[in-house]
Short mmCIF file of C-alpha atoms in Angstrom, two decimals:
data_model
loop_
_atom_site.label_atom_id
_atom_site.label_comp_id
_atom_site.label_asym_id
_atom_site.label_seq_id
_atom_site.Cartn_x
_atom_site.Cartn_y
_atom_site.Cartn_z
CA UNK A 19 -10.91 7.84 109.02
CA UNK A 20 -13.82 8.85 111.25
CA UNK A 21 -16.37 6.24 112.24
CA UNK A 22 -19.58 6.30 110.19
CA UNK A 23 -23.03 5.21 111.37
CA UNK A 24 -25.84 4.51 108.90
CA UNK A 25 -29.59 4.77 109.42
CA UNK A 26 -32.82 5.47 107.62
CA UNK A 27 -33.74 8.43 109.81
CA UNK A 28 -31.53 10.66 111.95
CA UNK A 29 -33.35 12.71 114.58
CA UNK A 30 -31.21 15.41 116.19
CA UNK A 31 -32.83 16.12 119.55
CA UNK A 32 -34.46 14.00 122.24
CA UNK A 33 -37.42 16.01 123.51
CA UNK A 34 -41.13 15.53 122.91
CA UNK A 35 -40.83 16.26 119.18
CA UNK A 36 -37.92 13.95 118.47
CA UNK A 37 -39.08 11.05 120.64
CA UNK A 38 -42.65 11.18 119.29
CA UNK A 39 -41.38 11.20 115.72
CA UNK A 40 -39.09 8.24 116.41
CA UNK A 41 -41.94 6.18 117.82
CA UNK A 42 -44.17 6.99 114.83
CA UNK A 43 -41.45 6.00 112.33
CA UNK A 44 -39.78 3.00 113.97
CA UNK A 45 -42.38 0.55 112.72
CA UNK A 46 -40.88 0.87 109.24
CA UNK A 47 -37.48 2.51 109.64
CA UNK A 48 -34.20 2.27 111.52
CA UNK A 49 -33.93 5.42 113.62
CA UNK A 50 -31.03 7.10 115.39
CA UNK A 51 -31.77 9.76 118.02
CA UNK A 52 -28.96 12.16 118.84
CA UNK A 53 -29.06 13.64 122.36
CA UNK A 54 -26.55 16.36 123.19
CA UNK A 55 -26.66 15.56 126.90
CA UNK A 56 -28.45 12.80 128.71
CA UNK A 57 -31.74 11.94 127.08
CA UNK A 58 -33.75 13.83 129.72
CA UNK A 59 -31.68 17.03 129.66
CA UNK A 60 -33.86 19.00 127.23
CA UNK A 61 -36.63 21.53 127.78
CA UNK A 62 -39.49 19.00 127.61
CA UNK A 63 -38.50 17.40 130.92
CA UNK A 64 -38.78 20.75 132.72
CA UNK A 65 -42.12 21.86 131.26
CA UNK A 66 -44.51 22.30 134.16
CA UNK A 67 -47.83 23.61 132.88
CA UNK A 68 -49.42 21.20 130.42
CA UNK A 69 -50.70 20.70 126.88
CA UNK A 70 -53.66 22.52 125.33
CA UNK A 71 -56.48 20.58 123.66
CA UNK A 72 -60.26 20.73 123.59
CA UNK A 73 -61.62 18.07 125.96
CA UNK A 74 -64.37 20.09 127.68
CA UNK A 75 -67.82 19.92 126.08
CA UNK A 76 -68.25 23.64 126.77
CA UNK A 77 -65.04 24.43 124.87
CA UNK A 78 -64.53 24.33 121.10
CA UNK A 79 -61.80 24.10 118.48
CA UNK A 80 -62.97 27.48 117.19
CA UNK A 81 -62.32 28.99 120.62
CA UNK A 82 -58.83 27.44 120.81
CA UNK A 83 -58.09 28.85 117.36
CA UNK A 84 -59.43 32.30 118.27
CA UNK A 85 -57.42 32.47 121.51
CA UNK A 86 -54.22 31.46 119.68
CA UNK A 87 -54.76 34.04 116.94
CA UNK A 88 -55.35 36.80 119.50
CA UNK A 89 -52.22 35.88 121.46
CA UNK A 90 -50.20 35.79 118.22
CA UNK A 91 -50.95 39.48 117.61
CA UNK A 92 -51.93 39.13 113.96
CA UNK A 93 -48.94 37.09 112.78
CA UNK A 94 -50.20 33.53 113.14
CA UNK A 95 -50.83 31.42 110.06
CA UNK A 96 -54.55 30.77 110.50
CA UNK A 97 -54.48 27.56 108.46
CA UNK A 98 -51.70 26.15 110.69
CA UNK A 99 -53.53 27.21 113.86
CA UNK A 100 -56.69 25.47 112.67
CA UNK A 101 -54.75 22.34 111.70
CA UNK A 102 -53.01 22.21 115.08
CA UNK A 103 -56.19 22.71 117.12
CA UNK A 104 -58.06 20.10 115.07
CA UNK A 105 -55.34 17.51 115.64
CA UNK A 106 -54.69 18.35 119.28
CA UNK A 107 -57.05 15.87 120.90
CA UNK A 108 -55.97 12.88 118.80
CA UNK A 109 -52.31 13.62 119.59
CA UNK A 110 -53.08 13.84 123.32
CA UNK A 111 -54.98 10.56 123.11
CA UNK A 112 -51.90 9.02 121.45
CA UNK A 113 -49.81 10.24 124.39
CA UNK A 114 -52.29 8.71 126.81
CA UNK A 115 -52.01 5.42 124.88
CA UNK A 116 -48.23 5.60 125.36
CA UNK A 117 -48.83 5.71 129.11
CA UNK A 118 -48.82 9.39 130.14
CA UNK A 119 -51.03 9.76 133.21
CA UNK A 120 -52.72 13.15 133.08
CA UNK A 121 -54.56 14.30 136.20
CA UNK A 122 -58.19 13.22 136.38
CA UNK A 123 -61.21 14.65 138.12
CA UNK A 124 -62.65 12.85 141.14
CA UNK A 125 -65.80 11.71 139.41
CA UNK A 126 -67.95 8.77 140.53
CA UNK A 127 -71.10 9.61 138.60
CA UNK A 128 -70.11 9.55 134.96
CA UNK A 129 -70.49 5.87 134.09
CA UNK A 130 -66.81 5.23 134.68
CA UNK A 131 -65.79 7.56 131.85
CA UNK A 132 -62.43 9.25 132.45
CA UNK A 133 -62.71 12.99 132.93
CA UNK A 134 -59.42 14.88 132.92
CA UNK A 135 -58.71 17.79 135.21
CA UNK A 136 -58.28 20.83 132.99
CA UNK A 137 -56.57 24.01 134.09
CA UNK A 138 -56.51 27.44 132.48
CA UNK A 139 -53.54 29.61 131.59
CA UNK A 140 -52.91 33.08 130.18
CA UNK A 141 -54.63 33.83 126.87
CA UNK A 142 -57.05 30.87 127.10
CA UNK A 143 -60.77 31.62 127.38
CA UNK A 144 -61.55 28.11 128.70
CA UNK A 145 -59.99 25.42 130.84
CA UNK A 146 -58.28 23.24 128.26
CA UNK A 147 -54.85 22.38 129.68
CA UNK A 148 -54.24 18.70 130.37
CA UNK A 149 -51.50 18.29 132.94
CA UNK A 150 -49.74 15.86 135.25
CA UNK A 151 -49.74 17.93 138.46
CA UNK A 152 -47.08 20.60 137.84
CA UNK A 153 -44.60 18.26 136.15
CA UNK A 154 -46.27 17.51 132.82
CA UNK A 155 -43.06 17.61 130.81
CA UNK A 156 -41.40 15.13 133.10
CA UNK A 157 -44.35 12.73 132.74
CA UNK A 158 -44.29 13.05 128.95
CA UNK A 159 -40.50 12.77 128.64
CA UNK A 160 -40.03 9.77 130.92
CA UNK A 161 -42.93 7.90 129.30
CA UNK A 162 -41.64 8.45 125.77
CA UNK A 163 -38.05 7.61 126.77
CA UNK A 164 -39.24 4.34 128.27
CA UNK A 165 -41.07 3.48 125.03
CA UNK A 166 -38.05 4.42 122.92
CA UNK A 167 -35.63 2.41 125.06
CA UNK A 168 -37.78 -0.67 124.56
CA UNK A 169 -37.94 -0.38 120.78
CA UNK A 170 -35.48 -2.52 118.83
CA UNK A 171 -35.35 -0.20 115.79
CA UNK A 172 -34.38 2.94 117.70
CA UNK A 173 -30.82 3.71 118.79
CA UNK A 174 -30.17 6.60 121.18
CA UNK A 175 -26.74 8.25 121.09
CA UNK A 176 -26.33 10.20 124.33
CA UNK A 177 -23.75 12.98 124.78
CA UNK A 178 -23.36 13.61 121.05
CA UNK A 179 -23.20 17.15 119.64
CA UNK A 180 -24.30 17.69 116.06
CA UNK A 181 -21.63 19.86 114.42
CA UNK A 182 -23.02 20.49 110.94
CA UNK A 183 -25.33 18.95 108.39
CA UNK A 184 -23.80 17.20 105.39
CA UNK A 185 -25.41 18.27 102.11
CA UNK A 186 -24.79 17.62 98.44
CA UNK A 187 -26.23 18.89 95.17
CA UNK A 188 -28.10 16.17 93.30
CA UNK A 189 -29.01 15.73 89.67
CA UNK A 190 -32.06 17.97 90.12
CA UNK A 191 -29.60 20.72 91.21
CA UNK A 192 -31.33 21.01 94.58
CA UNK A 193 -29.39 20.69 97.82
CA UNK A 194 -30.04 17.39 99.62
CA UNK A 195 -29.17 16.59 103.23
CA UNK A 196 -27.47 13.20 103.63
CA UNK A 197 -26.61 13.25 107.32
CA UNK A 198 -24.42 15.09 109.79
CA UNK A 199 -21.02 15.40 111.37
CA UNK A 200 -21.29 14.77 115.10
CA UNK A 201 -18.94 15.04 118.06
CA UNK A 202 -18.94 12.10 120.45
CA UNK A 203 -18.43 13.73 123.85
CA UNK A 204 -17.72 10.33 125.40
CA UNK A 205 -14.70 9.58 123.20
CA UNK A 206 -14.06 13.22 122.20
CA UNK A 207 -13.94 12.18 118.54
CA UNK A 208 -15.81 13.43 115.47
CA UNK A 209 -18.03 10.82 113.78
CA UNK A 210 -20.30 10.76 110.74
CA UNK A 211 -23.92 9.69 110.43
CA UNK A 212 -25.50 8.97 107.05
CA UNK A 213 -29.30 9.21 106.94
CA UNK A 214 -31.88 9.11 104.18
CA UNK A 215 -33.91 11.66 106.13
CA UNK A 216 -32.62 14.04 108.81
CA UNK A 217 -34.84 15.84 111.30
CA UNK A 218 -33.89 18.78 113.49
CA UNK A 219 -35.72 18.61 116.83
CA UNK A 220 -33.15 20.55 118.84
CA UNK A 221 -35.42 23.02 120.65
CA UNK A 222 -34.90 26.74 121.00
CA UNK A 223 -32.17 29.26 121.64
CA UNK A 224 -32.99 30.94 124.94
CA UNK A 225 -29.48 30.30 126.24
CA UNK A 226 -28.47 33.29 124.12
CA UNK A 227 -29.75 35.40 127.04
CA UNK A 228 -28.18 35.88 130.45
CA UNK A 229 -31.36 34.88 132.30
CA UNK A 230 -33.34 31.94 130.98
CA UNK A 231 -35.73 29.29 132.24
CA UNK A 232 -34.28 26.77 129.79
CA UNK A 233 -31.72 24.05 130.49
CA UNK A 234 -28.14 24.49 129.30
CA UNK A 235 -28.69 22.55 126.06
CA UNK A 236 -31.02 25.23 124.57
CA UNK A 237 -28.30 26.83 122.47
CA UNK A 238 -29.96 27.20 119.08
CA UNK A 239 -27.95 24.40 117.45
CA UNK A 240 -30.60 23.32 114.94
CA UNK A 241 -31.39 26.87 113.83
CA UNK A 242 -27.71 27.65 113.29
CA UNK A 243 -27.02 24.38 111.43
CA UNK A 244 -30.05 24.83 109.19
CA UNK A 245 -29.01 28.41 108.40
CA UNK A 246 -25.50 27.29 107.47
CA UNK A 247 -27.04 24.61 105.24
CA UNK A 248 -29.05 27.23 103.34
CA UNK A 249 -32.46 27.21 105.05
CA UNK A 250 -34.48 30.36 105.60
CA UNK A 251 -35.49 31.46 109.09
CA UNK A 252 -38.47 33.55 110.11
CA UNK A 253 -39.61 35.80 112.98
CA UNK A 254 -36.47 35.37 115.07
CA UNK A 255 -37.16 38.70 116.82
CA UNK A 256 -39.98 37.14 118.82
CA UNK A 257 -38.31 35.76 121.94
CA UNK A 258 -40.77 34.93 124.69
CA UNK A 259 -39.79 35.90 128.21
CA UNK A 260 -41.65 33.87 130.78
CA UNK A 261 -42.94 36.33 133.36
CA UNK A 262 -42.36 34.24 136.46
CA UNK A 263 -39.03 32.58 137.11
CA UNK A 264 -38.14 32.08 140.76
CA UNK A 265 -35.73 34.81 141.93
CA UNK A 266 -33.35 33.18 144.36
CA UNK A 267 -29.55 32.74 144.24
CA UNK A 268 -29.90 28.97 144.61
CA UNK A 269 -32.93 28.48 142.34
CA UNK A 270 -31.02 28.19 139.07
CA UNK A 271 -33.52 28.34 136.19
CA UNK A 272 -36.58 27.22 138.14
CA UNK A 273 -39.85 28.22 136.47
CA UNK A 274 -43.10 29.03 138.26
CA UNK A 275 -45.74 27.68 135.91
CA UNK A 276 -48.42 29.87 134.39
CA UNK A 277 -50.96 27.46 135.84
CA UNK A 278 -50.39 29.19 139.19
CA UNK A 279 -51.98 32.33 137.75
CA UNK A 280 -54.59 30.15 136.08
CA UNK A 281 -55.58 28.95 139.54
CA UNK A 282 -55.73 32.45 141.02
CA UNK A 283 -52.17 33.52 141.89
CA UNK A 284 -51.72 37.31 142.03
CA UNK A 285 -48.73 39.41 141.02
CA UNK A 286 -47.68 41.96 143.66
CA UNK A 287 -45.17 44.75 144.12
CA UNK A 288 -42.71 44.52 147.03
CA UNK A 289 -45.17 46.54 149.16
CA UNK A 290 -47.86 43.89 148.54
CA UNK A 291 -50.01 45.95 146.16
CA UNK A 292 -51.40 44.37 142.99
CA UNK A 293 -50.43 45.89 139.62
CA UNK A 294 -51.62 43.78 136.65
CA UNK A 295 -55.18 45.27 136.47
CA UNK A 296 -53.51 48.62 135.66
CA UNK A 297 -51.89 47.11 132.55
CA UNK A 298 -54.56 44.83 131.08
CA UNK A 299 -58.20 44.00 131.79
CA UNK A 300 -57.26 40.31 131.82
CA UNK A 301 -54.86 41.08 134.69
CA UNK A 302 -52.71 38.03 135.60
CA UNK A 303 -54.27 36.02 132.76
CA UNK A 304 -53.09 38.38 130.02
CA UNK A 305 -50.71 36.84 127.42
CA UNK A 306 -47.10 36.42 128.48
CA UNK A 307 -45.68 39.36 126.54
CA UNK A 308 -47.97 41.79 128.37
CA UNK A 309 -47.30 40.27 131.79
CA UNK A 310 -43.52 40.16 131.27
CA UNK A 311 -43.41 43.81 130.13
CA UNK A 312 -45.54 44.86 133.11
CA UNK A 313 -43.17 43.14 135.54
CA UNK A 314 -40.13 44.60 133.75
CA UNK A 315 -41.70 48.08 133.87
CA UNK A 316 -42.50 47.88 137.59
CA UNK A 317 -39.02 46.58 138.44
CA UNK A 318 -37.35 49.43 136.54
CA UNK A 319 -39.78 52.06 137.84
CA UNK A 320 -39.26 51.06 141.46
CA UNK A 321 -35.62 50.03 141.16
CA UNK A 322 -36.68 46.65 142.54
CA UNK A 323 -34.76 43.39 142.09
CA UNK A 324 -37.98 41.40 141.66
CA UNK A 325 -41.77 41.31 141.90
CA UNK A 326 -43.81 38.69 143.78
CA UNK A 327 -46.29 35.94 142.90
CA UNK A 328 -48.81 35.15 145.63
CA UNK A 329 -51.13 32.15 145.88
CA UNK A 330 -51.13 32.00 149.69
CA UNK A 331 -54.85 32.94 149.77
CA UNK A 332 -55.61 29.40 148.55
CA UNK A 333 -55.74 26.55 151.02
CA UNK A 334 -52.49 24.68 151.78
CA UNK A 335 -54.18 21.44 150.69
CA UNK A 336 -55.09 22.91 147.28
CA UNK A 337 -51.56 24.25 146.74
CA UNK A 338 -49.80 21.03 147.72
CA UNK A 339 -52.16 18.91 145.59
CA UNK A 340 -51.87 21.01 142.41
CA UNK A 341 -48.29 22.27 142.70
CA UNK A 342 -46.28 19.66 144.63
CA UNK A 343 -43.04 20.19 142.69
CA UNK A 344 -43.07 23.94 143.17
CA UNK A 345 -44.08 23.63 146.81
CA UNK A 346 -41.19 21.29 147.59
CA UNK A 347 -38.66 23.35 145.62
CA UNK A 348 -39.59 26.68 147.19
CA UNK A 349 -39.80 25.16 150.67
CA UNK A 350 -36.26 23.82 150.24
CA UNK A 351 -35.19 27.43 149.64
CA UNK A 352 -36.94 28.72 152.75
CA UNK A 353 -40.10 29.99 151.01
CA UNK A 354 -43.46 28.60 152.16
CA UNK A 355 -45.79 29.41 149.26
CA UNK A 356 -48.82 28.50 151.38
CA UNK A 357 -48.01 31.44 153.65
CA UNK A 358 -45.98 33.98 151.65
CA UNK A 359 -45.49 35.33 148.12
CA UNK A 360 -42.66 34.03 145.92
CA UNK A 361 -40.04 36.39 144.44
CA UNK A 362 -40.05 36.35 140.61
CA UNK A 363 -38.36 37.87 137.56
CA UNK A 364 -38.91 37.39 133.80
CA UNK A 365 -36.48 35.14 131.93
CA UNK A 366 -35.99 34.08 128.31
CA UNK A 367 -38.21 31.08 127.79
CA UNK A 368 -39.22 30.29 124.21
CA UNK A 369 -38.05 30.98 120.65
CA UNK A 370 -41.18 31.74 118.59
CA UNK A 371 -39.30 32.04 115.31
CA UNK A 372 -37.10 29.42 113.72
CA UNK A 373 -36.39 27.35 110.63
CA UNK A 374 -39.14 27.79 108.04
CA UNK A 375 -41.08 24.60 107.33
CA UNK A 376 -44.29 23.58 105.61
CA UNK A 377 -47.20 21.67 107.15
CA UNK A 378 -45.25 18.40 106.82
CA UNK A 379 -42.18 19.78 108.60
CA UNK A 380 -40.06 20.06 105.43
CA UNK A 381 -37.37 22.75 105.21
CA UNK A 382 -35.84 24.41 102.12
CA UNK A 383 -33.26 21.60 101.89
CA UNK A 384 -34.39 18.24 100.50
CA UNK A 385 -34.57 15.37 103.02
CA UNK A 386 -34.22 17.83 105.92
CA UNK A 387 -37.11 18.40 108.33
CA UNK A 388 -37.51 20.51 111.45
CA UNK A 389 -40.13 20.09 114.19
CA UNK A 390 -40.81 21.62 117.57
CA UNK A 391 -39.30 24.83 118.92
CA UNK A 392 -36.48 24.82 116.37
CA UNK A 393 -39.04 25.41 113.60
CA UNK A 394 -41.25 28.22 112.43
CA UNK A 395 -44.70 26.83 111.58
CA UNK A 396 -46.81 29.98 111.93
CA UNK A 397 -48.63 28.60 114.99
CA UNK A 398 -47.27 31.11 117.47
CA UNK A 399 -47.07 34.33 115.47
CA UNK A 400 -45.71 37.23 117.51
CA UNK A 401 -46.34 35.53 120.86
CA UNK A 402 -46.83 31.89 121.84
CA UNK A 403 -49.91 31.11 123.88
CA UNK A 404 -49.29 29.01 126.98
CA UNK A 405 -49.28 25.20 126.55
CA UNK A 406 -49.28 25.31 122.75
CA UNK A 407 -45.57 24.39 122.63
CA UNK A 408 -45.65 20.70 123.54
CA UNK A 409 -48.79 20.49 121.42
CA UNK A 410 -46.88 21.76 118.37
CA UNK A 411 -44.20 19.11 118.99
CA UNK A 412 -46.79 16.33 118.95
CA UNK A 413 -48.85 17.54 116.00
CA UNK A 414 -45.92 18.20 113.69
CA UNK A 415 -44.08 15.04 114.72
CA UNK A 416 -47.09 13.11 113.48
CA UNK A 417 -47.34 15.19 110.29
CA UNK A 418 -43.63 14.80 109.53
CA UNK A 419 -43.79 11.06 110.20
CA UNK A 420 -46.60 10.61 107.69
CA UNK A 421 -44.65 12.50 105.01
CA UNK A 422 -41.37 10.70 105.72
CA UNK A 423 -43.05 7.30 105.53
CA UNK A 424 -44.41 8.17 102.08
CA UNK A 425 -41.05 9.30 100.72
CA UNK A 426 -38.48 7.15 102.51
CA UNK A 427 -36.34 5.39 99.85
CA UNK A 428 -36.76 1.62 99.96
CA UNK A 429 -33.11 0.82 99.46
CA UNK A 430 -30.22 -0.49 101.53
CA UNK A 431 -27.75 1.79 99.72
CA UNK A 432 -25.69 4.03 101.98
CA UNK A 433 -23.39 6.88 100.99
CA UNK A 434 -19.89 7.24 102.38
CA UNK A 435 -19.74 10.75 103.80
CA UNK A 436 -16.60 12.90 103.35
CA UNK A 437 -14.13 12.45 106.16
CA UNK A 438 -13.86 15.15 108.83
CA UNK A 439 -10.52 16.91 108.43
CA UNK A 440 -8.82 18.00 111.63
CA UNK A 441 -5.27 17.52 110.43
CA UNK A 442 -4.41 21.20 110.89
CA UNK A 443 -6.02 21.88 114.26
CA UNK A 444 -4.61 21.64 117.77
CA UNK A 445 -5.98 21.31 121.28
CA UNK A 446 -6.94 24.64 122.79
CA UNK A 447 -5.13 25.85 125.88
CA UNK A 448 -7.32 28.98 126.15
CA UNK A 449 -10.74 27.78 127.23
CA UNK A 450 -10.98 31.04 129.18
CA UNK A 451 -11.41 32.88 125.85
CA UNK A 452 -14.54 30.85 125.08
CA UNK A 453 -15.92 31.48 128.54
CA UNK A 454 -15.31 35.21 128.26
CA UNK A 455 -17.01 35.41 124.84
CA UNK A 456 -19.87 33.29 126.15
CA UNK A 457 -20.61 35.65 129.04
CA UNK A 458 -20.19 38.76 126.90
CA UNK A 459 -22.69 37.48 124.32
CA UNK A 460 -25.39 36.58 126.83
CA UNK A 461 -25.00 39.83 128.75
CA UNK A 462 -25.29 42.21 125.78
CA UNK A 463 -28.18 40.21 124.31
CA UNK A 464 -30.01 40.62 127.63
CA UNK A 465 -29.22 44.34 127.85
CA UNK A 466 -29.70 45.31 124.19
CA UNK A 467 -32.08 42.73 122.66
CA UNK A 468 -34.24 41.89 125.67
CA UNK A 469 -37.81 42.64 126.74
CA UNK A 470 -37.61 46.32 125.71
CA UNK A 471 -35.45 47.38 122.73
CA UNK A 472 -34.30 50.49 120.87
CA UNK A 473 -32.66 50.95 117.48
CA UNK A 474 -29.44 52.16 119.11
CA UNK A 475 -29.29 49.13 121.39
CA UNK A 476 -29.81 46.80 118.42
CA UNK A 477 -27.04 48.55 116.46
CA UNK A 478 -24.67 48.15 119.40
CA UNK A 479 -25.57 44.49 119.70
CA UNK A 480 -24.97 43.88 115.98
CA UNK A 481 -21.55 45.50 116.15
CA UNK A 482 -20.59 43.34 119.14
CA UNK A 483 -21.88 40.13 117.59
CA UNK A 484 -19.95 40.74 114.35
CA UNK A 485 -16.71 41.11 116.31
CA UNK A 486 -17.44 37.94 118.26
CA UNK A 487 -18.17 36.02 115.06
CA UNK A 488 -14.73 36.84 113.69
CA UNK A 489 -13.02 35.70 116.88
CA UNK A 490 -15.02 32.49 117.15
CA UNK A 491 -14.59 31.54 113.49
CA UNK A 492 -10.84 31.94 113.85
CA UNK A 493 -10.95 29.84 117.00
CA UNK A 494 -13.13 27.18 115.29
CA UNK A 495 -10.72 26.89 112.34
CA UNK A 496 -7.65 26.38 114.51
CA UNK A 497 -8.70 24.27 117.49
CA UNK A 498 -10.41 20.96 118.05
CA UNK A 499 -14.10 21.15 118.78
CA UNK A 500 -15.56 21.10 122.27
CA UNK A 501 -19.06 21.40 123.65
CA UNK A 502 -18.60 25.03 124.70
CA UNK A 503 -17.06 26.02 121.37
CA UNK A 504 -19.81 24.36 119.33
CA UNK A 505 -22.57 25.92 121.42
CA UNK A 506 -20.94 29.35 121.36
CA UNK A 507 -20.54 29.19 117.57
CA UNK A 508 -24.25 28.39 117.22
CA UNK A 509 -25.42 30.96 119.75
CA UNK A 510 -23.50 33.76 118.07
CA UNK A 511 -25.08 32.80 114.74
CA UNK A 512 -28.56 32.77 116.25
CA UNK A 513 -27.89 36.10 118.00
CA UNK A 514 -27.08 37.67 114.64
CA UNK A 515 -30.34 36.35 113.17
CA UNK A 516 -32.35 37.66 116.12
CA UNK A 517 -30.78 41.12 115.83
CA UNK A 518 -31.28 41.38 112.06
CA UNK A 519 -34.94 40.36 112.38
CA UNK A 520 -35.47 42.84 115.22
CA UNK A 521 -33.89 45.67 113.20
CA UNK A 522 -36.21 44.96 110.28
CA UNK A 523 -39.42 45.24 112.36
CA UNK A 524 -40.32 48.95 112.59
CA UNK A 525 -43.19 48.50 115.04
CA UNK A 526 -44.01 47.00 118.42
CA UNK A 527 -45.93 43.75 118.08
CA UNK A 528 -46.27 40.84 120.46
CA UNK A 529 -42.92 39.95 122.00
CA UNK A 530 -41.01 42.60 120.04
CA UNK A 531 -41.31 45.93 121.85
CA UNK A 532 -39.18 48.89 120.80
CA UNK A 533 -39.28 52.38 122.31
CA UNK A 534 -38.52 53.88 118.87
CA UNK A 535 -41.61 52.34 117.26
CA UNK A 536 -44.11 51.80 120.11
CA UNK A 537 -47.19 51.48 117.90
CA UNK A 538 -48.53 48.66 115.75
CA UNK A 539 -47.95 49.04 112.01
CA UNK A 540 -50.92 48.83 109.66
CA UNK A 541 -48.94 46.34 107.57
CA UNK A 542 -48.74 42.82 108.96
CA UNK A 543 -45.61 41.06 107.70
CA UNK A 544 -43.44 38.12 108.66
CA UNK A 545 -39.71 38.71 109.00
CA UNK A 546 -37.94 36.25 106.71
CA UNK A 547 -34.16 35.98 106.36
CA UNK A 548 -32.23 34.02 103.74
CA UNK A 549 -28.48 33.74 103.28
CA UNK A 550 -28.64 36.29 100.43
CA UNK A 551 -29.89 38.90 102.91
CA UNK A 552 -26.79 38.91 105.14
#
């Protein structure tokens, strides 16, 4: 029989959303956090830019709301945007209480009152981005991990993959989540976790694309598990491509933060000429979808491998003070950003759609919540505005915590979950098959379902993904699980959802741009998928 762990709350994911939620709940509940890799391996740790909130007296919540709605291209839920902007400052102040040291202004004449240095990024009409140099995510992640590790009611299980949610139909005939099957990568054994409440905080699915700024763990696990459990998903066609990833064979997935453009960096062609003013009056500070398409267009038009981002007109002191991480990284690759432009390409960065939830983070399945990038709240609409992502994690972690505390059963009763049956499976001796399928999936998603799409490309992608699904399901039924198999199974499922959503949208809006329907439709609709639709 597989080992079973019991807890009040199971949080699958160890980024800003999951860690914040754990700290909110652990006063009154026993919490288990599941981390697929090491606890710092997720996207939060690598976030450079910052977190948006109104701290400037010349700024306003109304302005933050307006900027977000404009960036979202008509598809944001205005009530959710208002709720998020109103709660932004209190959530940032909570982070500061936890010990996150955001950059401050040098200010000796304000009665000792702390004044934070605020930067500006694309889509924002004011400076409202709190940051810790150019490594905000690292500051947030390490601070929250330290707090979690020192809490006696929180257990962190590192190197554990969630396989699937465990659900049952209750007396009210609704499906209830009662925990999950998980794969312990340390012992290579399947285990069970019973939980009164389960929360998906697994991040996005950008690893479905060949080029991504995300770490390897961003494989859409939570979206796929929620879909298999019966949850609806929404707006999966809106995949944000960050305009400026460093283009260098040894750079990996290194991102060049949008704050560079907020502080005056200019996008240039290989000949040094500037091009963004020809595409949008906001130039380099246009929303990410516009900037990414402009770069993609210029690369294809010129047959160029990359474009360039140039901040060398600023003083070396300014650059090294505000962007120390980027300066050191690029210098290690032979690029001196104080003297020369940096080569860049767009890369898949953020999943704007996800598991449908309400304002409290609740999904369609009882006792199952989703927060952060895995979820669809309505905050981002057709395009996420810069530095609203970590903010969403914090705001909805707090909202979910308040709802969970109200409805957490006050009982010590635990349910014995069904045993995991692997009596008819064997060890695989063909890992090469998984690797081949993995590369094929990411390549055709990049080519057919990328920054610019067509109906024919989407049809080709759907045909390919259906063939892959059959192969992978057969493989999954016959061989013991592994990290690569579990991630591939989830990525193929998410790819199918992305393609179906993209095929349903007969217009170009926000991050979804198709040559067959280049104009905006007069009708503004969400794209919602349920299991009955496929």
